[in-house]
């Protein structure tokens, strides 16, 4: 198999797995905090095993990068907690599509935080994106569950944009798997007090335990490892475009496993969001990497 074809298949497979957490978060009778803590706990263990197998030493970066890692761990914890909250209060489609606004936040934050050049054309795509977000919301009221889902999804996207920028700052000279291991581990530590304060025992029957293992080991650690391997063989622009398929896969899974069929407003708004995100990803490759 040609290396580029292998890269496309690996990244696509990883993005396919990235599309499952929304459905799992909707099915499992767990709070967003419980879901996120179990996810990062299992992912950090799995990534540690991968690092040991590959004989990569998870060396702690210097003082400056350590502070960035702490911020990244906090943002990761908030990002996943907000995402699970979004899909639980609304639908998988609404949660995924509103989270998918993160490239818009990234291209506006990068010039400020990384001193990169800002393109005015991004303003048009940002307007297009948030027109799509507004179209999905039937009523701008905190009592409306779709509006709640959009707010949590946008917060998830904003925190992921900040996380992506920090990872760009950390990536030179550091292994992506090592960074992922530390970020998952720190997210686990940050969320531990909230996790322990959750009322009642965890409803971990056989099916629930299997879904949690699938979420942490396959959809997080495994997918991340596959994604990083695929990036070796394809350009960043192509990987960003493939990553744009995550909400598409997630919405399909939501329909297949939950019977959630997006309404006209969600479909129309989602098309505007995805169109703007695809264009921005093409113009600024590597945003989701």
Tab-separated table of C-alpha atoms in Angstrom:
chain	number	residue	atom	x	y	z
A	1	UNK	CA	0.000	0.000	0.000
A	2	UNK	CA	1.288	3.456	-0.903
A	3	UNK	CA	2.300	5.541	2.148
A	4	UNK	CA	-0.131	8.367	1.287
A	5	UNK	CA	-3.034	5.917	0.928
A	6	UNK	CA	-2.073	4.342	4.238
A	7	UNK	CA	-2.015	7.776	5.858
A	8	UNK	CA	-5.470	8.670	4.524
A	9	UNK	CA	-6.908	5.372	5.787
A	10	UNK	CA	-5.307	5.702	9.232
A	11	UNK	CA	-6.441	9.299	9.775
A	12	UNK	CA	-9.927	8.437	8.500
A	13	UNK	CA	-10.107	5.462	10.878
A	14	UNK	CA	-9.026	7.659	13.787
A	15	UNK	CA	-11.625	10.315	12.921
A	16	UNK	CA	-14.242	7.556	12.652
A	17	UNK	CA	-13.466	6.551	16.250
A	18	UNK	CA	-13.492	10.235	17.286
A	19	UNK	CA	-17.129	10.282	16.148
A	20	UNK	CA	-18.265	7.697	18.738
A	21	UNK	CA	-17.886	9.547	22.100
A	22	UNK	CA	-20.992	11.684	21.542
A	23	UNK	CA	-23.178	8.594	21.221
A	24	UNK	CA	-21.484	6.882	24.166
A	25	UNK	CA	-21.929	9.995	26.299
A	26	UNK	CA	-25.621	10.006	25.450
A	27	UNK	CA	-26.133	6.291	26.193
A	28	UNK	CA	-24.219	5.881	29.451
A	29	UNK	CA	-26.060	6.874	32.676
A	30	UNK	CA	-23.053	8.870	33.876
A	31	UNK	CA	-22.483	12.571	34.470
A	32	UNK	CA	-20.122	14.521	32.163
A	33	UNK	CA	-17.524	14.616	34.960
A	34	UNK	CA	-17.696	10.836	35.471
A	35	UNK	CA	-17.467	10.185	31.736
A	36	UNK	CA	-14.495	12.488	31.296
A	37	UNK	CA	-12.589	11.193	34.318
A	38	UNK	CA	-12.998	7.552	33.307
A	39	UNK	CA	-12.039	8.464	29.746
A	40	UNK	CA	-8.784	10.217	30.692
A	41	UNK	CA	-7.947	7.608	33.347
A	42	UNK	CA	-8.117	4.763	30.829
A	43	UNK	CA	-6.483	6.819	28.076
A	44	UNK	CA	-3.519	7.789	30.261
A	45	UNK	CA	-2.951	4.143	31.245
A	46	UNK	CA	-3.170	3.000	27.621
A	47	UNK	CA	-0.835	5.752	26.398
A	48	UNK	CA	1.677	4.835	29.106
A	49	UNK	CA	1.639	1.241	27.830
A	50	UNK	CA	2.155	2.485	24.242
A	51	UNK	CA	5.101	4.634	25.353
A	52	UNK	CA	6.662	1.697	27.210
A	53	UNK	CA	6.216	-0.601	24.194
A	54	UNK	CA	7.791	2.010	21.906
A	55	UNK	CA	10.533	2.568	24.521
A	56	UNK	CA	9.805	6.279	24.646
A	57	UNK	CA	10.668	7.932	27.956
A	58	UNK	CA	7.871	10.263	29.100
A	59	UNK	CA	10.325	12.958	30.164
A	60	UNK	CA	8.865	15.982	31.913
A	61	UNK	CA	9.492	19.165	29.867
A	62	UNK	CA	11.213	22.250	31.322
A	63	UNK	CA	9.645	24.875	33.601
A	64	UNK	CA	7.940	26.937	30.867
A	65	UNK	CA	6.455	23.938	29.049
A	66	UNK	CA	5.302	22.522	32.397
A	67	UNK	CA	3.065	25.537	32.944
A	68	UNK	CA	1.672	25.132	29.432
A	69	UNK	CA	1.076	21.434	30.132
A	70	UNK	CA	-0.861	22.308	33.289
A	71	UNK	CA	-3.030	24.683	31.283
A	72	UNK	CA	-3.482	22.032	28.584
A	73	UNK	CA	-4.553	19.430	31.147
A	74	UNK	CA	-7.152	21.796	32.584
A	75	UNK	CA	-8.443	22.744	29.122
A	76	UNK	CA	-8.688	19.087	28.098
A	77	UNK	CA	-10.714	18.288	31.222
A	78	UNK	CA	-13.050	21.216	30.583
A	79	UNK	CA	-13.299	20.509	26.834
A	80	UNK	CA	-14.503	16.927	27.218
A	81	UNK	CA	-16.753	17.708	30.182
A	82	UNK	CA	-18.420	20.535	28.244
A	83	UNK	CA	-18.781	18.327	25.161
A	84	UNK	CA	-20.495	15.517	27.078
A	85	UNK	CA	-22.745	18.081	28.734
A	86	UNK	CA	-23.669	19.453	25.292
A	87	UNK	CA	-24.779	16.104	23.880
A	88	UNK	CA	-26.612	15.123	27.070
A	89	UNK	CA	-28.748	18.265	27.282
A	90	UNK	CA	-29.456	18.404	23.517
A	91	UNK	CA	-28.547	15.945	20.753
A	92	UNK	CA	-25.396	14.360	19.380
A	93	UNK	CA	-25.711	16.446	16.199
A	94	UNK	CA	-26.070	19.764	18.043
A	95	UNK	CA	-23.188	18.973	20.410
A	96	UNK	CA	-20.836	17.924	17.616
A	97	UNK	CA	-21.702	20.743	15.221
A	98	UNK	CA	-21.386	23.491	17.843
A	99	UNK	CA	-18.077	22.004	19.056
A	100	UNK	CA	-16.898	21.945	15.426
A	101	UNK	CA	-16.673	25.747	15.474
A	102	UNK	CA	-13.208	25.403	17.059
A	103	UNK	CA	-11.246	26.199	13.840
A	104	UNK	CA	-12.962	29.600	13.742
A	105	UNK	CA	-11.800	30.348	17.283
A	106	UNK	CA	-8.325	29.047	16.440
A	107	UNK	CA	-7.711	31.374	13.489
A	108	UNK	CA	-8.772	34.360	15.614
A	109	UNK	CA	-6.717	33.352	18.672
A	110	UNK	CA	-3.523	32.334	16.844
A	111	UNK	CA	-2.567	35.866	15.685
A	112	UNK	CA	-2.989	37.093	19.259
A	113	UNK	CA	-1.202	34.226	21.031
A	114	UNK	CA	1.317	33.089	18.390
A	115	UNK	CA	1.841	36.396	16.570
A	116	UNK	CA	0.824	34.906	13.231
A	117	UNK	CA	-0.702	36.899	10.388
A	118	UNK	CA	-4.466	37.395	10.482
A	119	UNK	CA	-6.445	37.136	7.252
A	120	UNK	CA	-9.460	39.398	6.936
A	121	UNK	CA	-11.238	36.780	4.841
A	122	UNK	CA	-11.644	34.747	8.039
A	123	UNK	CA	-14.212	37.300	9.209
A	124	UNK	CA	-16.589	36.253	6.421
A	125	UNK	CA	-16.222	32.567	7.281
A	126	UNK	CA	-16.715	33.312	10.984
A	127	UNK	CA	-19.967	35.121	10.204
A	128	UNK	CA	-21.049	32.165	8.031
A	129	UNK	CA	-20.183	29.731	10.819
A	130	UNK	CA	-22.105	31.547	13.534
A	131	UNK	CA	-25.054	32.123	11.233
A	132	UNK	CA	-25.162	28.334	11.070
A	133	UNK	CA	-24.979	28.124	14.859
A	134	UNK	CA	-27.806	30.631	15.202
A	135	UNK	CA	-29.896	28.756	12.668
A	136	UNK	CA	-29.730	25.601	14.799
A	137	UNK	CA	-31.217	27.366	17.829
A	138	UNK	CA	-35.035	27.559	17.810
A	139	UNK	CA	-35.158	29.855	20.848
A	140	UNK	CA	-32.392	31.877	22.509
A	141	UNK	CA	-33.386	31.004	26.046
A	142	UNK	CA	-31.523	29.149	28.788
A	143	UNK	CA	-34.654	27.057	29.297
A	144	UNK	CA	-34.304	25.712	25.735
A	145	UNK	CA	-32.253	22.505	25.686
A	146	UNK	CA	-30.955	23.054	22.147
A	147	UNK	CA	-29.666	26.483	23.167
A	148	UNK	CA	-28.033	24.927	26.241
A	149	UNK	CA	-26.377	22.309	24.027
A	150	UNK	CA	-25.079	24.963	21.629
A	151	UNK	CA	-23.619	27.033	24.492
A	152	UNK	CA	-21.844	24.027	25.996
A	153	UNK	CA	-20.698	22.901	22.537
A	154	UNK	CA	-19.235	26.322	21.740
A	155	UNK	CA	-17.442	26.381	25.113
A	156	UNK	CA	-16.076	22.933	24.260
A	157	UNK	CA	-14.892	24.252	20.882
A	158	UNK	CA	-13.305	27.370	22.401
A	159	UNK	CA	-11.398	25.332	25.000
A	160	UNK	CA	-10.254	22.905	22.285
A	161	UNK	CA	-9.005	25.838	20.169
A	162	UNK	CA	-6.900	27.055	23.102
A	163	UNK	CA	-5.681	23.492	23.679
A	164	UNK	CA	-4.680	23.155	20.005
A	165	UNK	CA	-2.679	26.399	20.183
A	166	UNK	CA	-0.876	25.260	23.337
A	167	UNK	CA	-0.052	21.962	21.622
A	168	UNK	CA	1.425	23.913	18.703
A	169	UNK	CA	3.617	25.763	21.194
A	170	UNK	CA	4.667	22.511	22.875
A	171	UNK	CA	5.049	20.263	19.826
A	172	UNK	CA	8.575	21.335	18.701
A	173	UNK	CA	10.952	18.947	20.430
A	174	UNK	CA	8.272	16.935	22.225
A	175	UNK	CA	6.579	13.666	21.259
A	176	UNK	CA	2.856	14.016	20.562
A	177	UNK	CA	2.171	10.801	22.482
A	178	UNK	CA	4.141	12.047	25.498
A	179	UNK	CA	2.188	15.313	25.459
A	180	UNK	CA	-1.101	13.410	25.169
A	181	UNK	CA	-0.104	11.162	28.091
A	182	UNK	CA	0.673	14.099	30.370
A	183	UNK	CA	-2.425	16.039	29.340
A	184	UNK	CA	-4.706	13.057	29.986
A	185	UNK	CA	-2.989	12.416	33.329
A	186	UNK	CA	-3.302	16.055	34.402
A	187	UNK	CA	-6.945	16.170	33.320
A	188	UNK	CA	-7.528	13.091	35.475
A	189	UNK	CA	-5.933	14.833	38.488
A	190	UNK	CA	-7.875	18.071	37.961
A	191	UNK	CA	-11.188	16.219	37.770
A	192	UNK	CA	-10.531	13.769	40.622
A	193	UNK	CA	-12.122	15.921	43.397
A	194	UNK	CA	-15.256	16.451	41.293
A	195	UNK	CA	-15.320	12.766	40.343
A	196	UNK	CA	-15.125	11.659	43.984
A	197	UNK	CA	-17.871	14.106	44.961
A	198	UNK	CA	-20.400	12.609	42.518
A	199	UNK	CA	-23.363	11.044	44.381
A	200	UNK	CA	-24.081	7.325	44.350
A	201	UNK	CA	-22.093	4.347	43.023
A	202	UNK	CA	-21.077	4.107	39.389
A	203	UNK	CA	-23.635	2.075	37.375
A	204	UNK	CA	-20.997	-0.177	35.841
A	205	UNK	CA	-22.744	-3.233	34.460
A	206	UNK	CA	-21.145	-5.359	31.765
A	207	UNK	CA	-22.430	-3.241	28.865
A	208	UNK	CA	-21.595	0.072	30.535
A	209	UNK	CA	-18.106	-1.107	31.466
A	210	UNK	CA	-17.533	-2.278	27.894
A	211	UNK	CA	-18.607	1.109	26.510
A	212	UNK	CA	-16.326	2.944	28.940
A	213	UNK	CA	-13.384	0.739	27.935
A	214	UNK	CA	-14.184	1.374	24.275
A	215	UNK	CA	-14.364	5.121	24.970
A	216	UNK	CA	-11.061	5.336	26.835
A	217	UNK	CA	-8.948	2.731	25.067
A	218	UNK	CA	-10.199	2.803	21.474
A	219	UNK	CA	-11.843	6.204	20.935
A	220	UNK	CA	-9.185	8.122	22.858
A	221	UNK	CA	-5.797	6.427	23.277
A	222	UNK	CA	-6.080	4.129	20.245
A	223	UNK	CA	-7.539	6.758	17.927
A	224	UNK	CA	-4.947	9.322	19.019
A	225	UNK	CA	-2.102	6.869	18.330
A	226	UNK	CA	-3.524	5.950	14.909
A	227	UNK	CA	-4.071	9.625	14.038
A	228	UNK	CA	-0.467	10.552	14.891
A	229	UNK	CA	0.857	7.625	12.846
A	230	UNK	CA	-1.275	8.643	9.861
A	231	UNK	CA	0.083	12.216	10.003
A	232	UNK	CA	3.503	10.862	9.017
A	233	UNK	CA	2.255	10.046	5.530
A	234	UNK	CA	-0.079	12.913	4.569
A	235	UNK	CA	0.074	16.696	4.566
A	236	UNK	CA	-1.519	18.742	7.338
A	237	UNK	CA	-4.109	20.293	5.001
A	238	UNK	CA	-5.498	16.868	4.066
A	239	UNK	CA	-5.565	15.707	7.686
A	240	UNK	CA	-7.522	18.842	8.639
A	241	UNK	CA	-10.078	18.190	5.916
A	242	UNK	CA	-10.490	14.559	6.978
A	243	UNK	CA	-10.909	15.736	10.587
A	244	UNK	CA	-13.877	17.811	9.412
A	245	UNK	CA	-15.712	14.502	8.921
A	246	UNK	CA	-15.890	13.909	12.692
A	247	UNK	CA	-19.333	15.534	13.143
A	248	UNK	CA	-20.592	13.754	10.021
A	249	UNK	CA	-19.581	10.361	11.409
A	250	UNK	CA	-20.965	11.264	14.838
A	251	UNK	CA	-24.341	12.321	13.415
A	252	UNK	CA	-24.541	9.078	11.418
A	253	UNK	CA	-23.784	7.075	14.586
A	254	UNK	CA	-26.404	9.106	16.469
A	255	UNK	CA	-28.993	8.095	13.888
A	256	UNK	CA	-27.919	4.432	13.718
A	257	UNK	CA	-27.647	3.804	17.472
A	258	UNK	CA	-30.005	6.371	19.008
A	259	UNK	CA	-32.488	7.057	16.226
A	260	UNK	CA	-31.631	10.780	16.377
A	261	UNK	CA	-32.567	12.275	13.017
A	262	UNK	CA	-31.495	15.947	12.792
A	263	UNK	CA	-34.264	18.392	11.880
A	264	UNK	CA	-34.148	20.925	9.059
A	265	UNK	CA	-32.697	23.715	11.226
A	266	UNK	CA	-29.887	21.490	12.486
A	267	UNK	CA	-29.055	20.226	8.980
A	268	UNK	CA	-29.098	23.714	7.424
A	269	UNK	CA	-27.086	25.230	10.259
A	270	UNK	CA	-24.692	22.299	10.232
A	271	UNK	CA	-24.026	22.718	6.505
A	272	UNK	CA	-23.101	26.379	7.039
A	273	UNK	CA	-20.825	25.472	9.954
A	274	UNK	CA	-19.101	22.651	8.080
A	275	UNK	CA	-18.701	24.755	4.921
A	276	UNK	CA	-16.935	27.519	6.845
A	277	UNK	CA	-14.820	25.029	8.808
A	278	UNK	CA	-13.732	23.152	5.666
A	279	UNK	CA	-12.709	26.403	3.947
A	280	UNK	CA	-10.784	27.614	6.995
A	281	UNK	CA	-9.107	24.200	7.368
A	282	UNK	CA	-8.053	24.324	3.713
A	283	UNK	CA	-6.632	27.833	4.075
A	284	UNK	CA	-4.970	27.106	7.432
A	285	UNK	CA	-3.898	23.436	7.453
A	286	UNK	CA	-3.137	21.674	10.700
A	287	UNK	CA	-5.709	23.418	12.914
A	288	UNK	CA	-7.067	20.181	14.301
A	289	UNK	CA	-3.797	18.321	14.430
